[in-house]
Tab-separated table of C-alpha atoms in Angstrom:
chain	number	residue	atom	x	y	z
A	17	UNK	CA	-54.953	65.289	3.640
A	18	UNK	CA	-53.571	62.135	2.608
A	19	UNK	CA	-50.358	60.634	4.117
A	20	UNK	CA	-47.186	60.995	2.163
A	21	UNK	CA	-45.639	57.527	0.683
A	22	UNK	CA	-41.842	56.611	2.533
A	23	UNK	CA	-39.388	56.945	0.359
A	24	UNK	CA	-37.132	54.214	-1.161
A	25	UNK	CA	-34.116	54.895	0.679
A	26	UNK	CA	-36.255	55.172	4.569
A	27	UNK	CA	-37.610	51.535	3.183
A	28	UNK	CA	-34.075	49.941	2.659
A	29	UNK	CA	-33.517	51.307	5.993
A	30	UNK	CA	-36.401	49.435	7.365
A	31	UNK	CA	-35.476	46.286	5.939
A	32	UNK	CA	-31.953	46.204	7.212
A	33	UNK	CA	-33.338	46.683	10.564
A	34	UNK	CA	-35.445	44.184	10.811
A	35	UNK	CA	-33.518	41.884	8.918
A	36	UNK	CA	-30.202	42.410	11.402
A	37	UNK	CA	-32.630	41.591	13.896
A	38	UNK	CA	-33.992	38.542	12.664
A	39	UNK	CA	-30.180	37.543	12.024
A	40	UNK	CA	-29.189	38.068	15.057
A	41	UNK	CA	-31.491	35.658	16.834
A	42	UNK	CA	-30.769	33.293	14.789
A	43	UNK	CA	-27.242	33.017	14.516
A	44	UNK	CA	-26.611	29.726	16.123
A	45	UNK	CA	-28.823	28.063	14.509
A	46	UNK	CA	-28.113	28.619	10.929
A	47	UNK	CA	-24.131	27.936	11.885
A	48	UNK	CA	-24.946	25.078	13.453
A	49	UNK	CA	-27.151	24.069	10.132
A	50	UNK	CA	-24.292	25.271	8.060
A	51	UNK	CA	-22.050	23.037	9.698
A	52	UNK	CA	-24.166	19.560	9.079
A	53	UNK	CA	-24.172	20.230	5.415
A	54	UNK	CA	-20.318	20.952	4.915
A	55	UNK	CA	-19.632	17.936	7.009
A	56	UNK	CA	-22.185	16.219	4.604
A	57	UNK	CA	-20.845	17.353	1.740
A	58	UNK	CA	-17.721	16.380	2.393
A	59	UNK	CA	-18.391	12.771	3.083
A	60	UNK	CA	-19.860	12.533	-0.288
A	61	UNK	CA	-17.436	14.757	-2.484
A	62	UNK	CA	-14.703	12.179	-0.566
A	63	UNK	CA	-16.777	9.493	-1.986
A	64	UNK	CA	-17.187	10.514	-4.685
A	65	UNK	CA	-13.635	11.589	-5.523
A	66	UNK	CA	-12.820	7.591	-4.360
A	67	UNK	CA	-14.670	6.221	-7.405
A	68	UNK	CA	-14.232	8.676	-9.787
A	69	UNK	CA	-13.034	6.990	-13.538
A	70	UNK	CA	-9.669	8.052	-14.628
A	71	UNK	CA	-10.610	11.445	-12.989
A	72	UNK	CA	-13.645	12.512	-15.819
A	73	UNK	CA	-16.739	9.957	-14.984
A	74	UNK	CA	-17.691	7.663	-12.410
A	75	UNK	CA	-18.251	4.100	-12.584
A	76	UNK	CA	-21.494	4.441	-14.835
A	77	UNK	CA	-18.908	6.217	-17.602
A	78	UNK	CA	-21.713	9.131	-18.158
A	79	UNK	CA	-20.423	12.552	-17.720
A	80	UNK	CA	-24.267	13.316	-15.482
A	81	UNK	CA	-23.572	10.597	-13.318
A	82	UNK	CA	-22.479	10.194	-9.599
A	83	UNK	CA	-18.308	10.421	-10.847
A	84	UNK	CA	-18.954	13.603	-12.104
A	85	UNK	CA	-17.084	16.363	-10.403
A	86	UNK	CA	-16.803	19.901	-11.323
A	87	UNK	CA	-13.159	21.176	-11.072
A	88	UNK	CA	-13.808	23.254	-7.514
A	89	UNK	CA	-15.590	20.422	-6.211
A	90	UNK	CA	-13.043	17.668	-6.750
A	91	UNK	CA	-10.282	20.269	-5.286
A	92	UNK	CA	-12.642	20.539	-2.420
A	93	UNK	CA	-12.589	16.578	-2.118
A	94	UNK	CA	-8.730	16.138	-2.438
A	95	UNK	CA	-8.233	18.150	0.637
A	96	UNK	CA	-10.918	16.786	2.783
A	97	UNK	CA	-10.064	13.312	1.718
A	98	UNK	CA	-6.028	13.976	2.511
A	99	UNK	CA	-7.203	13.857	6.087
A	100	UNK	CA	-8.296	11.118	8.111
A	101	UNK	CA	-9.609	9.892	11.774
A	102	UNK	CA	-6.291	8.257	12.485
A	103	UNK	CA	-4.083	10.938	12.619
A	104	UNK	CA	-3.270	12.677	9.310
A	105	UNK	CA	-4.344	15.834	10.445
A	106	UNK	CA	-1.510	18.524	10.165
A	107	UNK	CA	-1.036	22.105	11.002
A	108	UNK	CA	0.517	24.352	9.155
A	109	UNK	CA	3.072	24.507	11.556
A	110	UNK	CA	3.464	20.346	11.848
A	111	UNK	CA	3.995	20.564	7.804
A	112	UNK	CA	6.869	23.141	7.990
A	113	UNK	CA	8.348	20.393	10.637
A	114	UNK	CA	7.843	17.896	8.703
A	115	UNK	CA	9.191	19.148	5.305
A	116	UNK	CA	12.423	20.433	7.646
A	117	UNK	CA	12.428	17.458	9.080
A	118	UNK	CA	15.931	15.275	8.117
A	119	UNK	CA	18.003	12.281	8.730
A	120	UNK	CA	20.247	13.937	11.367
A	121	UNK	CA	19.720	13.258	14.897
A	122	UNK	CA	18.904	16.770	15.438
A	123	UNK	CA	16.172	16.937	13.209
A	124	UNK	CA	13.995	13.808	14.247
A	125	UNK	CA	10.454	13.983	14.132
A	126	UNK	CA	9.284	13.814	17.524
A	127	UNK	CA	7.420	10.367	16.626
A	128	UNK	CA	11.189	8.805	16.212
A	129	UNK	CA	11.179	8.702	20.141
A	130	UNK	CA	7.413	8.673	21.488
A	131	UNK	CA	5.530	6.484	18.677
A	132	UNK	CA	7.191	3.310	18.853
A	133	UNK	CA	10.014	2.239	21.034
A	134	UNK	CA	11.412	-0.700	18.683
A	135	UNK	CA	11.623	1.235	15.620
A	136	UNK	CA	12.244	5.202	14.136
A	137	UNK	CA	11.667	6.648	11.102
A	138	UNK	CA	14.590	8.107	9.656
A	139	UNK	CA	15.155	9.416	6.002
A	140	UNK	CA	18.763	8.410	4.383
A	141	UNK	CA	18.443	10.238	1.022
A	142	UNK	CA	21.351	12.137	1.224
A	143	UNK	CA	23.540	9.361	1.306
A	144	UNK	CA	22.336	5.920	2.612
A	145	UNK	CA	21.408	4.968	-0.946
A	146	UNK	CA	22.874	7.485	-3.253
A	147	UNK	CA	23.857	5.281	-5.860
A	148	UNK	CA	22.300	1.808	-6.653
A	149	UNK	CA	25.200	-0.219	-9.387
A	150	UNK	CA	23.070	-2.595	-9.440
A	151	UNK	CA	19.264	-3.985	-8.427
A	152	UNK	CA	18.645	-5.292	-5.192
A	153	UNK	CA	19.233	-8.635	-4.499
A	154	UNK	CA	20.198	-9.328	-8.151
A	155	UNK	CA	22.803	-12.335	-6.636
A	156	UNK	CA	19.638	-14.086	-4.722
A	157	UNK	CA	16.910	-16.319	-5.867
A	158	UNK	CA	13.381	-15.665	-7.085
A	159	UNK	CA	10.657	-15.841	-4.150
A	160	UNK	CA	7.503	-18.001	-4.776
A	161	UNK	CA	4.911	-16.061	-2.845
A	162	UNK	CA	1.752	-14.350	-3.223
A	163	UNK	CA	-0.971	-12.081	-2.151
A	164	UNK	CA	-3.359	-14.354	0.636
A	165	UNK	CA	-6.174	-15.067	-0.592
A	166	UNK	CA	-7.599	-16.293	3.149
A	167	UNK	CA	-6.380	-12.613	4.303
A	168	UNK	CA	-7.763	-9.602	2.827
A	169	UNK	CA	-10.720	-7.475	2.370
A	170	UNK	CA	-13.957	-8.364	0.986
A	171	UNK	CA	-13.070	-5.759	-1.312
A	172	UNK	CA	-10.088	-7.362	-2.743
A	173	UNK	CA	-9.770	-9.480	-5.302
A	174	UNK	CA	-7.315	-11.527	-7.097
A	175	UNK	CA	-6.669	-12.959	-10.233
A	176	UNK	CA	-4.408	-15.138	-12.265
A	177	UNK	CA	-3.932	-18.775	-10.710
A	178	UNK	CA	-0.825	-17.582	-8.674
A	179	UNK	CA	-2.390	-14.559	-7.022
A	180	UNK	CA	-0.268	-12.043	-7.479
A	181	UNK	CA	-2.493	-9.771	-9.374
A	182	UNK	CA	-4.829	-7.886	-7.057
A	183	UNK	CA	-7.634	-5.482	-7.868
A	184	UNK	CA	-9.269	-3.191	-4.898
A	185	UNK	CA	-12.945	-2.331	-5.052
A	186	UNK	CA	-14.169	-3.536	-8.194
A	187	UNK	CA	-17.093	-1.821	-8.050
A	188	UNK	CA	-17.599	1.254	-5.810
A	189	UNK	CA	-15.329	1.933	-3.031
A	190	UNK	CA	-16.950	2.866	0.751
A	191	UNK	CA	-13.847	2.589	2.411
A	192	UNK	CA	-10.592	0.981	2.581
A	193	UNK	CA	-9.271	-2.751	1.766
A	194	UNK	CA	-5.863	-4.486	1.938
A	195	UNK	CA	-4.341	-7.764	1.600
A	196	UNK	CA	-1.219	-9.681	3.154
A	197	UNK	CA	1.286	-11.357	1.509
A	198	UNK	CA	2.109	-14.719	2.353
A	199	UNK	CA	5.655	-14.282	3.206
A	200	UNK	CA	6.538	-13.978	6.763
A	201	UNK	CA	10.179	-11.311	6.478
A	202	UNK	CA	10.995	-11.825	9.998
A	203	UNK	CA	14.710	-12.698	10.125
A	204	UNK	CA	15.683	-12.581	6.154
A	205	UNK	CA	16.586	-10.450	3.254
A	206	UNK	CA	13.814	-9.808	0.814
A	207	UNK	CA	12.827	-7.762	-2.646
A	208	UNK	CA	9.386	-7.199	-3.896
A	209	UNK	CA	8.248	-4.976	-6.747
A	210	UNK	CA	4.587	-4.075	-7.172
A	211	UNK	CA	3.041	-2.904	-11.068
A	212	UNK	CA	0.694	-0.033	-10.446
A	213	UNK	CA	-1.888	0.244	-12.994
A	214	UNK	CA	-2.473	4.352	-14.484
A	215	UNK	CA	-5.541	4.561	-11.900
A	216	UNK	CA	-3.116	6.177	-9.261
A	217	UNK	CA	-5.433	8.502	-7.284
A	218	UNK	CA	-7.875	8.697	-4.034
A	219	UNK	CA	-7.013	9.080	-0.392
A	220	UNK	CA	-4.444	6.802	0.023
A	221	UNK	CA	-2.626	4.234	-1.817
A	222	UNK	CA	-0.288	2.356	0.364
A	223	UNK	CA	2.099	-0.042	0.421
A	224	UNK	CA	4.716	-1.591	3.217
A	225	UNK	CA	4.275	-4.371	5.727
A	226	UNK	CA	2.837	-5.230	9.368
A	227	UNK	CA	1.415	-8.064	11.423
A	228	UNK	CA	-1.409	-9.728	11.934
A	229	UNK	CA	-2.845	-7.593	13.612
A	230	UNK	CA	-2.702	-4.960	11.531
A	231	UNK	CA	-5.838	-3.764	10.207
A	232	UNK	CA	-7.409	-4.778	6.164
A	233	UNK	CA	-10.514	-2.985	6.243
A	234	UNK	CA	-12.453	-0.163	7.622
A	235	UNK	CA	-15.252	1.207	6.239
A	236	UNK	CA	-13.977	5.098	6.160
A	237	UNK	CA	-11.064	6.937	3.640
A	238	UNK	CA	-8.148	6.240	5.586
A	239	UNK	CA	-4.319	5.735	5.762
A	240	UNK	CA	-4.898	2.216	7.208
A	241	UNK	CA	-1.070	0.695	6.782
A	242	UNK	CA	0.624	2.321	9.605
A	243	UNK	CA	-2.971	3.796	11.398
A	244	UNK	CA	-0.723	2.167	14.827
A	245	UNK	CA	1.828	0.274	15.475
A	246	UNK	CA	0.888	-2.973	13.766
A	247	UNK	CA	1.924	-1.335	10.279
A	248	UNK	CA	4.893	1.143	8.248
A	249	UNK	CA	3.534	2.039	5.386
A	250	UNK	CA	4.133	4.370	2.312
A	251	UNK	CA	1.427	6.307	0.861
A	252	UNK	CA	0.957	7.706	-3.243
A	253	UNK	CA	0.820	10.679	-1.769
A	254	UNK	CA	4.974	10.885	-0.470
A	255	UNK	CA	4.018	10.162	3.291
A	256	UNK	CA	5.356	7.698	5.359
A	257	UNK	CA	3.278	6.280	8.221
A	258	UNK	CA	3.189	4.274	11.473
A	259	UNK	CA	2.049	4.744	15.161
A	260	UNK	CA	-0.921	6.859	13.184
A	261	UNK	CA	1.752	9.619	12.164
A	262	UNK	CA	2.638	10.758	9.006
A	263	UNK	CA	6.217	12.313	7.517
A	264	UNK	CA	7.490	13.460	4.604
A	265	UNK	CA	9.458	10.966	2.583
A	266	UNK	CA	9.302	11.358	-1.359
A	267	UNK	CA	7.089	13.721	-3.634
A	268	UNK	CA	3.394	12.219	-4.243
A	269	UNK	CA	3.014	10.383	-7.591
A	270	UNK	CA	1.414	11.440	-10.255
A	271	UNK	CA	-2.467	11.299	-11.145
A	272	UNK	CA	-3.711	8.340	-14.023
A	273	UNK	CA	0.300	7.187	-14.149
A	274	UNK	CA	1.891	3.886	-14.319
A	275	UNK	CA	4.372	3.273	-11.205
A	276	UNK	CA	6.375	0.813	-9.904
A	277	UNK	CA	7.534	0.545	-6.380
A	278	UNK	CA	10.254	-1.689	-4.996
A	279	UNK	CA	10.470	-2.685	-1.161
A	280	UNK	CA	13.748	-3.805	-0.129
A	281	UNK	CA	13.408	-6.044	3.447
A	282	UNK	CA	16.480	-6.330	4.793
A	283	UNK	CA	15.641	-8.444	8.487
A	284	UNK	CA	19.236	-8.498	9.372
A	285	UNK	CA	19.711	-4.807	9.270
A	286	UNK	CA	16.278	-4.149	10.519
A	287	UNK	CA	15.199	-1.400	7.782
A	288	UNK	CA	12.834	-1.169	4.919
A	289	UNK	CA	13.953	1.037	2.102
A	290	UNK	CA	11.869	2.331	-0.871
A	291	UNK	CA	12.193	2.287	-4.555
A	292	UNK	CA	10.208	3.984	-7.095
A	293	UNK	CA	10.845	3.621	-11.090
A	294	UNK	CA	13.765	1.845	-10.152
A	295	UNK	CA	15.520	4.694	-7.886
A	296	UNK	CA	16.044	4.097	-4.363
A	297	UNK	CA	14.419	6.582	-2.000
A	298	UNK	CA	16.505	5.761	0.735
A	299	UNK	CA	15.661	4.170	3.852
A	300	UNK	CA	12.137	4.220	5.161
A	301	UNK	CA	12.365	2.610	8.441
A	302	UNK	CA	14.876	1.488	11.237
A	303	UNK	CA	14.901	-1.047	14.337
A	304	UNK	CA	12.283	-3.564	12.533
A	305	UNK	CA	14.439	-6.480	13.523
A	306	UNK	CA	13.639	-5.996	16.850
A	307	UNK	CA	10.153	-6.965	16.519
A	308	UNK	CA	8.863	-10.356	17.472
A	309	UNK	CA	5.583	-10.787	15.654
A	310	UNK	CA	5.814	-11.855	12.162
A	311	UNK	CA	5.735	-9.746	9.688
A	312	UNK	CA	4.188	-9.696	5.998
A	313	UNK	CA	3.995	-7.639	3.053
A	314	UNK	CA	0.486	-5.447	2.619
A	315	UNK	CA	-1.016	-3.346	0.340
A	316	UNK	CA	-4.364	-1.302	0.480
A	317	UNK	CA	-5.901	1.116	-1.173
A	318	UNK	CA	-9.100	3.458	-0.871
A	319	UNK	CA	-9.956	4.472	-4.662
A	320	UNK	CA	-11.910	2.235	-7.142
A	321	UNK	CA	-11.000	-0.164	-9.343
A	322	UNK	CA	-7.163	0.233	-8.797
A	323	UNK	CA	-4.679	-2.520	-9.419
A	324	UNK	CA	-1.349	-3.656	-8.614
A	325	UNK	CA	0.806	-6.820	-9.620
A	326	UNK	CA	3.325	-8.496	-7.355
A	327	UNK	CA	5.628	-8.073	-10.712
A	328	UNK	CA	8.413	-9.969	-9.111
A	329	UNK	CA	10.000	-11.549	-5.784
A	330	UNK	CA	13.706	-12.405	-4.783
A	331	UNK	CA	15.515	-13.239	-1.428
A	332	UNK	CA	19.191	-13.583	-0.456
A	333	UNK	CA	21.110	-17.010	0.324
A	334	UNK	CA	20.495	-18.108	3.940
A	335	UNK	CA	23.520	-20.469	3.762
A	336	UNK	CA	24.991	-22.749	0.819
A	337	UNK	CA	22.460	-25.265	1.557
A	338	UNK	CA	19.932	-22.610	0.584
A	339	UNK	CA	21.766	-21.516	-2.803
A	340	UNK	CA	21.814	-25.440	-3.836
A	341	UNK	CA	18.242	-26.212	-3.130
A	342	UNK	CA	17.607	-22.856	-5.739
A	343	UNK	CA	19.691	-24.523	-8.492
A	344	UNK	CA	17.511	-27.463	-7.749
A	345	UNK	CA	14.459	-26.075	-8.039
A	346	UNK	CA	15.065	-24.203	-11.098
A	347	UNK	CA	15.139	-28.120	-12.669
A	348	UNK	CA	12.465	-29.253	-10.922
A	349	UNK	CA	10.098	-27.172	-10.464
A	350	UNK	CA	6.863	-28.384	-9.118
A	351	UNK	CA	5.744	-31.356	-6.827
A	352	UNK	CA	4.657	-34.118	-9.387
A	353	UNK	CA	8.836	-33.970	-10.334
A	354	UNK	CA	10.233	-34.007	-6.629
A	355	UNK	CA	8.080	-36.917	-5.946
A	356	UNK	CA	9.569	-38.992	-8.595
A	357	UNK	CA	13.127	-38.458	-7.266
A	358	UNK	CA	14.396	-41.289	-4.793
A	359	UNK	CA	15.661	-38.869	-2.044
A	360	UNK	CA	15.390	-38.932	1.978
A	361	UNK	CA	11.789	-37.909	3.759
A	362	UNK	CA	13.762	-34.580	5.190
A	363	UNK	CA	15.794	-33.795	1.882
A	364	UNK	CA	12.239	-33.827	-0.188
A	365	UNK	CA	10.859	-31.916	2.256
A	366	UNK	CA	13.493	-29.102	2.490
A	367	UNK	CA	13.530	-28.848	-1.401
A	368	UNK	CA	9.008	-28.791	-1.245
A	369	UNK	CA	9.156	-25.977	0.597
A	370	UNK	CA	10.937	-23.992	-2.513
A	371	UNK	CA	8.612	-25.064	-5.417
A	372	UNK	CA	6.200	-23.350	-6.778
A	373	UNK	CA	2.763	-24.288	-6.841
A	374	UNK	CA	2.516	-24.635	-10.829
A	375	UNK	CA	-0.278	-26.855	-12.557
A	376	UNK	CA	2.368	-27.119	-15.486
A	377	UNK	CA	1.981	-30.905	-16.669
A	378	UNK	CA	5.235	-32.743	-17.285
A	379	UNK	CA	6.543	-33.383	-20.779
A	380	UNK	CA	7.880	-36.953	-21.287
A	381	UNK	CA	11.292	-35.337	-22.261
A	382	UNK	CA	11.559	-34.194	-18.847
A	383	UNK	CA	10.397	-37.479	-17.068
A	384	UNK	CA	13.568	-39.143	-19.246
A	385	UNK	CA	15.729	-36.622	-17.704
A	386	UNK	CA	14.861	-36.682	-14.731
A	387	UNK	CA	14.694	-40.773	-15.043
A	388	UNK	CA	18.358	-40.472	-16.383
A	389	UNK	CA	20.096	-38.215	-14.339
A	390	UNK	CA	18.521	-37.621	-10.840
A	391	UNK	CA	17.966	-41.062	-10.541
């Protein structure tokens, strides 16, 4: 007599036997598997999501092409790529603190007191700079500096013969570049407003000033201005930074949207103070004029092809001395005309280090002018 054929349900039976013991020996190693390729893909949907055009393509502009993102996988890359190895990483605890966190003493974050002993962070919104009448520094004179050429990232560029215009990873970003300004703040009241082009996205976008010894490249998706204490920086995304910690300061800007931000250096005071579209955000940082190293303006940024223009520079009067040599200037405004004027070794001097370094060839109207009346 022949043997009778198991039925369906004793072989589903069967099967989930021996499959919960096949799992179960090899637990470990499929988590442990599991774990390389999130970690993978998540360095290259953070990559990805650094170069990606305008938010629809990459750089080869073809919808099939390494930019392309679906809409779970580009979520998936904004909040891996909000983190980063120099401290950025926040509970959901440390974000309640830090969206409680206020300008009263009571409220500090506890990086006012542990981070960095010769400045705080402190946020003056509700009434440090309620009202502005006026823009800052409108009663000063207009700046003449620039982006350094001899002091930036490989992956920074500039254009335009005064460098001021500055573009970050023309091609394909792999990590994060900056630049220094030229201007040392140390000591001196200063206003700088930077153009952002409508690429406003990636990890970080950042902008703020440090020293020399602050950091302007690292080949990882960081927040590099303000990654220790060589830096205070503000990110696109609202944050501010410095000592590698992060607090709330503003909301994050918008995706793909033009924006202007204004810096307002005030050396005296010791405090940096934000504007954005031409509202103050109140002040940024404290206790700056306590520091000894000189200090410049920086930018960075970790996305592709972004770009931002130094759109326009002023400083406050030192003295009267100061506010003459500025009248000056605005007559004679490059070397080939100071060096026609009969004036003392030190006097030339002290009015060279105000002009501008302008290949603008001089008209004979102005050589009579200056022949009749400076002469």
């Amino acid at each position: 007599m022949t043997a009778r054929p198991p039925s369906p349900c004793s072989l589903r039976a069967r099967a989930g036997r021996v499959t919960a013991s096949r799992s179960s020996t090899s637990t470990s190693g499929t988590v442990a598997a599991t774990s390389l390729e999130t970690t993978s893909d998540e360095d290259e949907l953070m990559t990805i999501n650094e170069n990606r055009h305008g938010g629809l393509a990459g750089p080869t502009g073809t919808s099939g092409g390494p930019g392309a993102v679906s809409s779970s996988n580009s979520s998936l890359a904004s909040n891996s790529s909000s983190s980063s190895e120099a401290g950025s990483v926040h509970s959901a605890e440390g974000d309640l603190l830090l969206l409680a966190d206020g300008p009263s003493s009571a409220g500090r974050h506890p990086m006012d007191a542990s981070a960095c002993n010769a400045c705080t962070l402190t946020l003056d919104n509700g009434g440090g700079c309620a009202v502005v009448p006026e823009r800052p520094l409108v009663n000063g004179c207009e700046d003449m500096w620039s982006w350094n050429k001899r002091d930036r990232s490989k992956e920074v560029w500039l254009s335009r013969s005064d460098n001021r215009r500055v573009y970050f990873h023309p091609n394909w970003s792999k990590g994060t570049a900056g630049i220094r300004g030229t201007r040392v703040l140390n000591n001196g009241r200063y206003y700088w407003e930077i153009s952002l082009s409508q690429r406003v996205f990636g990890t970080s976008m950042m902008f703020g000033i440090g020293t020399k010894k602050a950091r302007l490249h690292v080949n990882m998706f960081t927040n590099l201005l303000g990654e220790d204490r060589n830096g205070w920086g503000l990110s696109h995304k609202g944050l501010l930074w410095h000592g590698g910690v992060a607090r709330n300061y503003t909301k994050r800007f918008k995706e793909n949207q033009p924006t202007k931000i204004g810096l307002l250096f005030d050396g005296i005071a010791g405090t940096l103070t934000y504007y954005k579209d031409d509202v103050c955000l109140g002040v940024a940082f404290r206790g700056l004029n306590e520091i000894r190293e000189p200090l410049y303006p920086v930018v960075c940024s970790t996305a592709a092809k972004t770009e931002m223009l130094l759109s326009e520079t002023r400083r406050d009067f030192v003295n009267l001395q100061d506010r003459c040599r500025a009248i000056i200037i605005k007559h004679i405004n490059t070397r080939e005309k100071l060096d026609r004027l009969a004036l003392p070794y030190f006097i030339k001097n002290y009015l060279a280090e105000a002009v501008t370094e302008s290949t603008a060839a001089v008209t004979p109207l102005e050589l009579h002018l200056i022949d009749q009346y400076l002469y």
